[in-house]
CSV table of C-alpha atoms and ligand atoms in Angstrom, one decimal:
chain,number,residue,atom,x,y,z
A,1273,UNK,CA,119.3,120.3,95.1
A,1274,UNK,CA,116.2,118.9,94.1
A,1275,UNK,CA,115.2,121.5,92.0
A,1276,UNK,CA,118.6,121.6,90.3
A,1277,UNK,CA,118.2,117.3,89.6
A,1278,UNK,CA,114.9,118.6,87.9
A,1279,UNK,CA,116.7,121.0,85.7
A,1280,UNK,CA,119.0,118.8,84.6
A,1281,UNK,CA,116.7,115.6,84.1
A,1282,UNK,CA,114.0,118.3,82.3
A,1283,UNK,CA,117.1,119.5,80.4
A,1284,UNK,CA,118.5,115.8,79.4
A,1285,UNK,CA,114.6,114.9,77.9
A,1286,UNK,CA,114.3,118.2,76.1
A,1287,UNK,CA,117.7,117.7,74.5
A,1288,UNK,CA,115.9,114.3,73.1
A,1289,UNK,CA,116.3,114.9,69.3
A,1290,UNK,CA,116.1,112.4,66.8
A,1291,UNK,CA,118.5,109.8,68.3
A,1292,UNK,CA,117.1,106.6,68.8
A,1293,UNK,CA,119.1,106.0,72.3
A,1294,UNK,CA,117.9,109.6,73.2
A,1295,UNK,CA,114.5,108.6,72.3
A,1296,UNK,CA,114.7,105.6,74.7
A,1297,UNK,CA,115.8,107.7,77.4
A,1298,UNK,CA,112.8,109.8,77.2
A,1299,UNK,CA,110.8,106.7,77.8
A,1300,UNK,CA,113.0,105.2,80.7
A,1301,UNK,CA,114.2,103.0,78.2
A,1302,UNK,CA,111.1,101.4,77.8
A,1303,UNK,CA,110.3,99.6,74.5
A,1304,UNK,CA,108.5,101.8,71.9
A,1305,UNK,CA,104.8,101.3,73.7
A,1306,UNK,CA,102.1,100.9,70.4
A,1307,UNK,CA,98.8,100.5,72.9
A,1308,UNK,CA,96.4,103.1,73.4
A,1309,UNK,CA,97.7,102.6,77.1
A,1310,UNK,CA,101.2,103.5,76.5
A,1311,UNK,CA,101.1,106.7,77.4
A,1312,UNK,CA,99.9,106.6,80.2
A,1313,UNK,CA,102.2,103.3,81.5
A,1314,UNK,CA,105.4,105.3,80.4
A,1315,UNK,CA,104.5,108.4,82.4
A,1316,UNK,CA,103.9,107.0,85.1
A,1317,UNK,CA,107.5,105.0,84.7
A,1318,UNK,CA,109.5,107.9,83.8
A,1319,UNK,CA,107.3,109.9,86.9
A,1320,UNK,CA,108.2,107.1,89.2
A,1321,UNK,CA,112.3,107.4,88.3
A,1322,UNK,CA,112.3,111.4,88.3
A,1323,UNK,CA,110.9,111.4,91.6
A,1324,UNK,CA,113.1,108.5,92.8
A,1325,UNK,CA,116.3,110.0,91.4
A,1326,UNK,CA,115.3,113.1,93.0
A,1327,UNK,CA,114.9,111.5,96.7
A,1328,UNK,CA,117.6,109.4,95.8
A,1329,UNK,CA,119.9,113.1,94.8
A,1330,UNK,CA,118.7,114.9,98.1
A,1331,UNK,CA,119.9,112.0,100.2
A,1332,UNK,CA,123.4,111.3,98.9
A,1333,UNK,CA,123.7,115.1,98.7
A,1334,UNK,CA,122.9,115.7,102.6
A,1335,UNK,CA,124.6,112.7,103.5
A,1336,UNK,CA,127.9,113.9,102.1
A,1337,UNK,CA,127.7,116.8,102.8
A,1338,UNK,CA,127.8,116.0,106.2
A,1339,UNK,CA,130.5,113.9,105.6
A,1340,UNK,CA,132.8,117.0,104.4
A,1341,UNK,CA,131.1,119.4,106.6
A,1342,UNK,CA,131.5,117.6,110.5
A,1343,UNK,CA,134.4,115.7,109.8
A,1344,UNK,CA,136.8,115.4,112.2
A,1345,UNK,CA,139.2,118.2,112.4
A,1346,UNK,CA,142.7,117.8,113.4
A,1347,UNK,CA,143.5,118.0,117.1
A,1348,UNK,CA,139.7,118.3,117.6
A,1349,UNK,CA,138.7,116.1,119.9
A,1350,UNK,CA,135.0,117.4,121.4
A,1351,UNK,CA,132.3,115.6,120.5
A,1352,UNK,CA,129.5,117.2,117.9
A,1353,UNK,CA,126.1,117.9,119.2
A,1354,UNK,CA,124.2,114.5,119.2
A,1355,UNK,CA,120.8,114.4,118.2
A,1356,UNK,CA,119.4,111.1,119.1
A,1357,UNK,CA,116.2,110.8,121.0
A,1358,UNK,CA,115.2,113.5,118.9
A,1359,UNK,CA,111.6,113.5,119.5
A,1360,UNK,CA,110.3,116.2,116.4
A,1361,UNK,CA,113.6,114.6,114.0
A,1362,UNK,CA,112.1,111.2,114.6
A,1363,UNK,CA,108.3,112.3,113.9
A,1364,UNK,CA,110.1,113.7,111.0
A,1365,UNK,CA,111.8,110.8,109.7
A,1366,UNK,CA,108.4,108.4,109.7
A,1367,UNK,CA,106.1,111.5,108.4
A,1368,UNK,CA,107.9,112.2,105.2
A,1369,UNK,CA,108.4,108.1,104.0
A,1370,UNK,CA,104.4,107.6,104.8
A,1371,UNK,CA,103.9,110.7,102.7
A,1372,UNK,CA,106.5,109.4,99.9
A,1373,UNK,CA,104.5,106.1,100.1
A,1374,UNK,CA,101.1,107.2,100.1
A,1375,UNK,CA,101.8,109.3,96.6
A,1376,UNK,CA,103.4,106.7,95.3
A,1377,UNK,CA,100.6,104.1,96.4
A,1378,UNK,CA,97.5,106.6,95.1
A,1379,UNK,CA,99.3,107.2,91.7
A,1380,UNK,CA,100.0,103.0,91.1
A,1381,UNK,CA,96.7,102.6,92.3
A,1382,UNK,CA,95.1,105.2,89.9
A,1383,UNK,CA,96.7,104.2,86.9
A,1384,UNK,CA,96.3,100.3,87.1
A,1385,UNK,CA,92.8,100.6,88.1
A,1386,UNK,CA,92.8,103.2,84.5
A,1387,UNK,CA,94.9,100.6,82.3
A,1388,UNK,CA,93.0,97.2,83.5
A,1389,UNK,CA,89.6,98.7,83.0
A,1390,UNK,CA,86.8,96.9,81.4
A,1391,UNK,CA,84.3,99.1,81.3
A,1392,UNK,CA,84.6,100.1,78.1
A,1393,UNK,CA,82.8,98.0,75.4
A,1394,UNK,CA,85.4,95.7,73.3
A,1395,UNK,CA,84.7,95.2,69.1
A,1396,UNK,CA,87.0,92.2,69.3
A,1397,UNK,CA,87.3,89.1,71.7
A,1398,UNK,CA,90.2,86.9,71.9
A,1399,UNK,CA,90.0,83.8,74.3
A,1400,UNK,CA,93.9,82.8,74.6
A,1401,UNK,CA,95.1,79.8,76.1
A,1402,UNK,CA,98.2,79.1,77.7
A,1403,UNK,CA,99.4,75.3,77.9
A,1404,UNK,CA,102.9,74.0,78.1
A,1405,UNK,CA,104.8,75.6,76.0
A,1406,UNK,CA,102.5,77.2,73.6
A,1407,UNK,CA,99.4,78.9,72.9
A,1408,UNK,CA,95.9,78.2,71.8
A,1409,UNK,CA,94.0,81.3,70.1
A,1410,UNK,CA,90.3,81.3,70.6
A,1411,UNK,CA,88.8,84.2,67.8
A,1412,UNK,CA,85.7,84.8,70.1
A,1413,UNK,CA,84.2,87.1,67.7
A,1414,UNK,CA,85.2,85.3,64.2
A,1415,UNK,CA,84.3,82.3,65.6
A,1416,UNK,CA,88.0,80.4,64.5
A,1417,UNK,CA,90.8,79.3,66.0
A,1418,UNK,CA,94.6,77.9,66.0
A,1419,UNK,CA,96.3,75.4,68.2
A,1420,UNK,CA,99.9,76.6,69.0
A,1421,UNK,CA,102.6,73.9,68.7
A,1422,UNK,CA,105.7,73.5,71.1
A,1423,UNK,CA,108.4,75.6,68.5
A,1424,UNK,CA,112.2,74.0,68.8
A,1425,UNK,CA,114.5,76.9,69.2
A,1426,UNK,CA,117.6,74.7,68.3
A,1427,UNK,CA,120.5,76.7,69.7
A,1428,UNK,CA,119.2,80.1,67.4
A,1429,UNK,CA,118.6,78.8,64.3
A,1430,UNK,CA,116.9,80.7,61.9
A,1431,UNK,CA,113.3,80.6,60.5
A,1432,UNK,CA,111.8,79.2,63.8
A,1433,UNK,CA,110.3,82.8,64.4
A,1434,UNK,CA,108.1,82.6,61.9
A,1435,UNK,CA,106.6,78.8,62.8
A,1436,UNK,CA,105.2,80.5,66.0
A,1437,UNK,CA,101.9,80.6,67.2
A,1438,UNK,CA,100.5,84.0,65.7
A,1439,UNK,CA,98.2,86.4,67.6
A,1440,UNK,CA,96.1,88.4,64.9
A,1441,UNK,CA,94.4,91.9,65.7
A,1442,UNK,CA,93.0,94.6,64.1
A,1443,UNK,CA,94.4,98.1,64.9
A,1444,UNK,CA,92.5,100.6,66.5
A,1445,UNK,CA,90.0,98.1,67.9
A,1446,UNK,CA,89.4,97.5,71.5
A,1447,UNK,CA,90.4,94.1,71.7
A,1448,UNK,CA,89.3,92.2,75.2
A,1449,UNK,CA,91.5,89.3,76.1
A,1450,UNK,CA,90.2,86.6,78.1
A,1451,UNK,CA,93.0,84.2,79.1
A,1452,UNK,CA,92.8,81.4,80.2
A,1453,UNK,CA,95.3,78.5,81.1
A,1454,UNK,CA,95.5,74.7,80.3
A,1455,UNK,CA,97.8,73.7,82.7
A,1456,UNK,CA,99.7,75.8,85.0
A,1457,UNK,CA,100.3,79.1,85.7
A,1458,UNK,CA,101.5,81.1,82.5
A,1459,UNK,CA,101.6,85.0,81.6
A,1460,UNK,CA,100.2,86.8,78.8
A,1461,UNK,CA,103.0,89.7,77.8
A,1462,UNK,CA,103.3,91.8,74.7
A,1463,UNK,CA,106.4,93.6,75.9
A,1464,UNK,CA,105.2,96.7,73.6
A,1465,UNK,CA,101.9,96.6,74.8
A,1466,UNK,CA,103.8,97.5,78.2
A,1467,UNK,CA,101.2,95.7,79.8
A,1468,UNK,CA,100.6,91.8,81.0
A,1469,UNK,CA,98.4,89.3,82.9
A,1470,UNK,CA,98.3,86.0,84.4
A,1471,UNK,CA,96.9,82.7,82.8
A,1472,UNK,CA,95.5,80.9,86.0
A,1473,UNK,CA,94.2,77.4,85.8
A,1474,UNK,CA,90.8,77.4,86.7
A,1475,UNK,CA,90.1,81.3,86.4
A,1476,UNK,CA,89.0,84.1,83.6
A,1477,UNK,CA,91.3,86.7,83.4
A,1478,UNK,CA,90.5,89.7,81.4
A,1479,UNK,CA,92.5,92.4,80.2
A,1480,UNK,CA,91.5,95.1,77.3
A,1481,UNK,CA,93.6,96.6,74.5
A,1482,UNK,CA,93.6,98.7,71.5
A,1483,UNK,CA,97.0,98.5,69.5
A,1484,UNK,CA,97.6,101.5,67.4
A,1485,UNK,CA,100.0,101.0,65.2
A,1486,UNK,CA,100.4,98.1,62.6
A,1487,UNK,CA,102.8,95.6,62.9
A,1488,UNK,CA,104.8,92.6,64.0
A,1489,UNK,CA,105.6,92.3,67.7
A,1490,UNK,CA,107.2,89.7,69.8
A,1491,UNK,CA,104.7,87.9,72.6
A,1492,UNK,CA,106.3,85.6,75.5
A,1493,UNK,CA,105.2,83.9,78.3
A,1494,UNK,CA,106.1,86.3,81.9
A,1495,UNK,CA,105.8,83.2,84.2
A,1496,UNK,CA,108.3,80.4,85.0
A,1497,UNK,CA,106.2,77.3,84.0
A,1498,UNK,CA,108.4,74.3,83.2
A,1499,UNK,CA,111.3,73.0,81.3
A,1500,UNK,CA,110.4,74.9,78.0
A,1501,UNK,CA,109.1,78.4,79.3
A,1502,UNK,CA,112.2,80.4,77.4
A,1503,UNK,CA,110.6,78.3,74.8
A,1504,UNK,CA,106.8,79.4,75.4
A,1505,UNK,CA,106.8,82.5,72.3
A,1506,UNK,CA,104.2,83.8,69.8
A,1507,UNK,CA,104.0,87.0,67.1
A,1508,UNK,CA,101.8,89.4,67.5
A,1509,UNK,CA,100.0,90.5,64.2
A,1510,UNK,CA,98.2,94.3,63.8
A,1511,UNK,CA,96.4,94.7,60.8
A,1512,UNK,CA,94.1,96.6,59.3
A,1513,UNK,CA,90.1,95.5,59.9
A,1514,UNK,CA,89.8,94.0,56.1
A,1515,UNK,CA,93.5,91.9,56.5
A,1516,UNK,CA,92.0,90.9,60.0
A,1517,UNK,CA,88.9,89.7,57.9
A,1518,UNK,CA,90.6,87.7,55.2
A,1519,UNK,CA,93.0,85.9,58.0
A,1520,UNK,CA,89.6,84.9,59.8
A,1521,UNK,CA,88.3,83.7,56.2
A,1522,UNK,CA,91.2,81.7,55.8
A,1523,UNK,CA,91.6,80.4,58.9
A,1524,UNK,CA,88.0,78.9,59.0
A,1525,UNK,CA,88.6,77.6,55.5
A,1526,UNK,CA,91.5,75.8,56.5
A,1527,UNK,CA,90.5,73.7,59.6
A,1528,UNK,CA,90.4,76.4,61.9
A,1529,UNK,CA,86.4,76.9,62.1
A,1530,UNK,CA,85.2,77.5,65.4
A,1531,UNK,CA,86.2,77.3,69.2
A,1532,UNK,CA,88.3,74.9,71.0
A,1533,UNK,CA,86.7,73.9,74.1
A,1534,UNK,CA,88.0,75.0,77.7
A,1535,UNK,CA,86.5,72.0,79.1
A,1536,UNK,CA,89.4,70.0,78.4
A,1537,UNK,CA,91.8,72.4,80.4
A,1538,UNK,CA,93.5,70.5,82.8
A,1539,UNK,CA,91.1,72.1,85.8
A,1540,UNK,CA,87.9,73.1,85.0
A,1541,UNK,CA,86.9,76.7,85.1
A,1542,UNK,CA,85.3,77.8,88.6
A,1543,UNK,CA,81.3,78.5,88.1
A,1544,UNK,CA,81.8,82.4,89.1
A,1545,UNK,CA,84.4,82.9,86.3
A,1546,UNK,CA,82.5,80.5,83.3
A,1547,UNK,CA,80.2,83.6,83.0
A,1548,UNK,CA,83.0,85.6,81.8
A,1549,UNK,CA,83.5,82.6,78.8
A,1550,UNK,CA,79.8,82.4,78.2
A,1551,UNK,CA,79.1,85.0,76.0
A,1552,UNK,CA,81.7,83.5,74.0
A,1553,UNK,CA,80.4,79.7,73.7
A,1554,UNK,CA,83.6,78.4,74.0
A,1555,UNK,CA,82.6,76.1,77.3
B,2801,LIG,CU1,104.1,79.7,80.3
């Protein structure tokens, strides 16, 4: 059974061909991931479904098999073998979901500890803030910044996309993001970077990135945190090094020169986590 789910699941991805729906099956229907990480983040999603659609297979399988198998016959009216207080079926039944667990557990564990490293040194450092409902950009390593303002959807119209707050990086650069929050609790999520962390008042949180493709992508806020959180958006900008340059040129030379200070946030950043800012002079 379960080697037959396989076949068929190994059969449906292989088919993939140029199709753009095919092509999001192959993911899990994940968006198109454009991080360095990407890979890694949909194989372990697409891993996770196989293996549950597999369990998930065998189970309705055995279970109606029974079903058709030990149903009752007509003018039958013994009783089947019962199998309760099965001592070894019971040690059975806790064994196997530990097992299933403990895979499932090791993998998670392996991959996030991969995907939120920071070991590796970063070229670029961003220091984003979160504040109701928009988003301060810190350019750590340009030394420039922007100051998000609230954007009015009204009801869809168009041309408000482009007034948002817009996150510049340079592709194929390790970008670390520190985040950091104003206010409240907010969420830092690229859906295509298939990745996101928490903004927590108070606290440094840092994750690293290196986009590789060019281009515009959308940016939201992951964490219910007031009236206007639908409303909390940005762009996301990869570019090449010398347009990621010029934009820092131009930014300083029109009023956005230097860093906006974390001391105003609305709680001050705990001593253990200001360490994590200092190398950055933005405190
Ligand atoms: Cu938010």
């Amino acid at each position: 059974m379960t080697a037959a789910l396989f076949a068929v699941v190994a059969a449906a991805l292989s088919a993939c061909g140029t199709s753009a729906v095919q092509g999001e099956l192959k993911n899990g229907y994940l968006p198109h991931g454009v991080t360095d990480n990407s890979r890694l983040v949909t194989d372990i999603w697409v891993g996770s479904w196989i293996a549950a659609l597999a369990v998930g297979a065998l189970v309705l399988g055995l279970t109606f098999w029974c079903m058709a198998v030990y149903r009752k016959k007509k003018d039958d009216d013994t009783l089947p073998p019962q199998l309760q207080y099965n001592v070894p079926l019971e040690i059975l039944y806790t064994v196997v979901p530990v097992l299933m667990v403990t895979v499932i557990f090791y993998w998670t564990a392996k991959f996030e500890t991969d995907i939120y490293s920071t070991d590796k040194p970063a070229t670029n450092v961003v220091n984003v803030v979160g504040k109701q409902w928009s988003w301060d950009i810190n350019y750590v390593s340009g030394s420039a910044h922007t100051v998000g303002e609230h954007a009015q959807m009204r009801a869809g119209k168009p041309g408000v996309e482009a007034t948002l707050p817009t996150l510049y990086l340079p592709v194929n650069e390790r970008t670390e993001f520190q985040l950091t929050s104003r206010d409240v609790i907010h969420s830092f999520w690229v859906p295509q970077f298939l990745q996101k962390l928490d903004m927590i008042p108070g606290r440094v949180n840092i994750m690293q990135v290196t986009p590789t493709e060019e281009g515009t992508y959308k940016g939201k806020c992951a964490e219910l945190c007031g009236a206007y959180h639908s409303q909390m958006l940005f762009n996301v900008k990869v570019v090449s090094r010398a347009e990621y340059d010029q934009y820092i040129k131009d930014l300083k030379a029109n009023g956005g020169d230097g860093l906006l200070d974390n001391g105003n946030n609305r709680m001050p950043i705990i001593e253990k986590d200001e360490r994590k800012l200092e190398n950055t002079g933005s405190n």
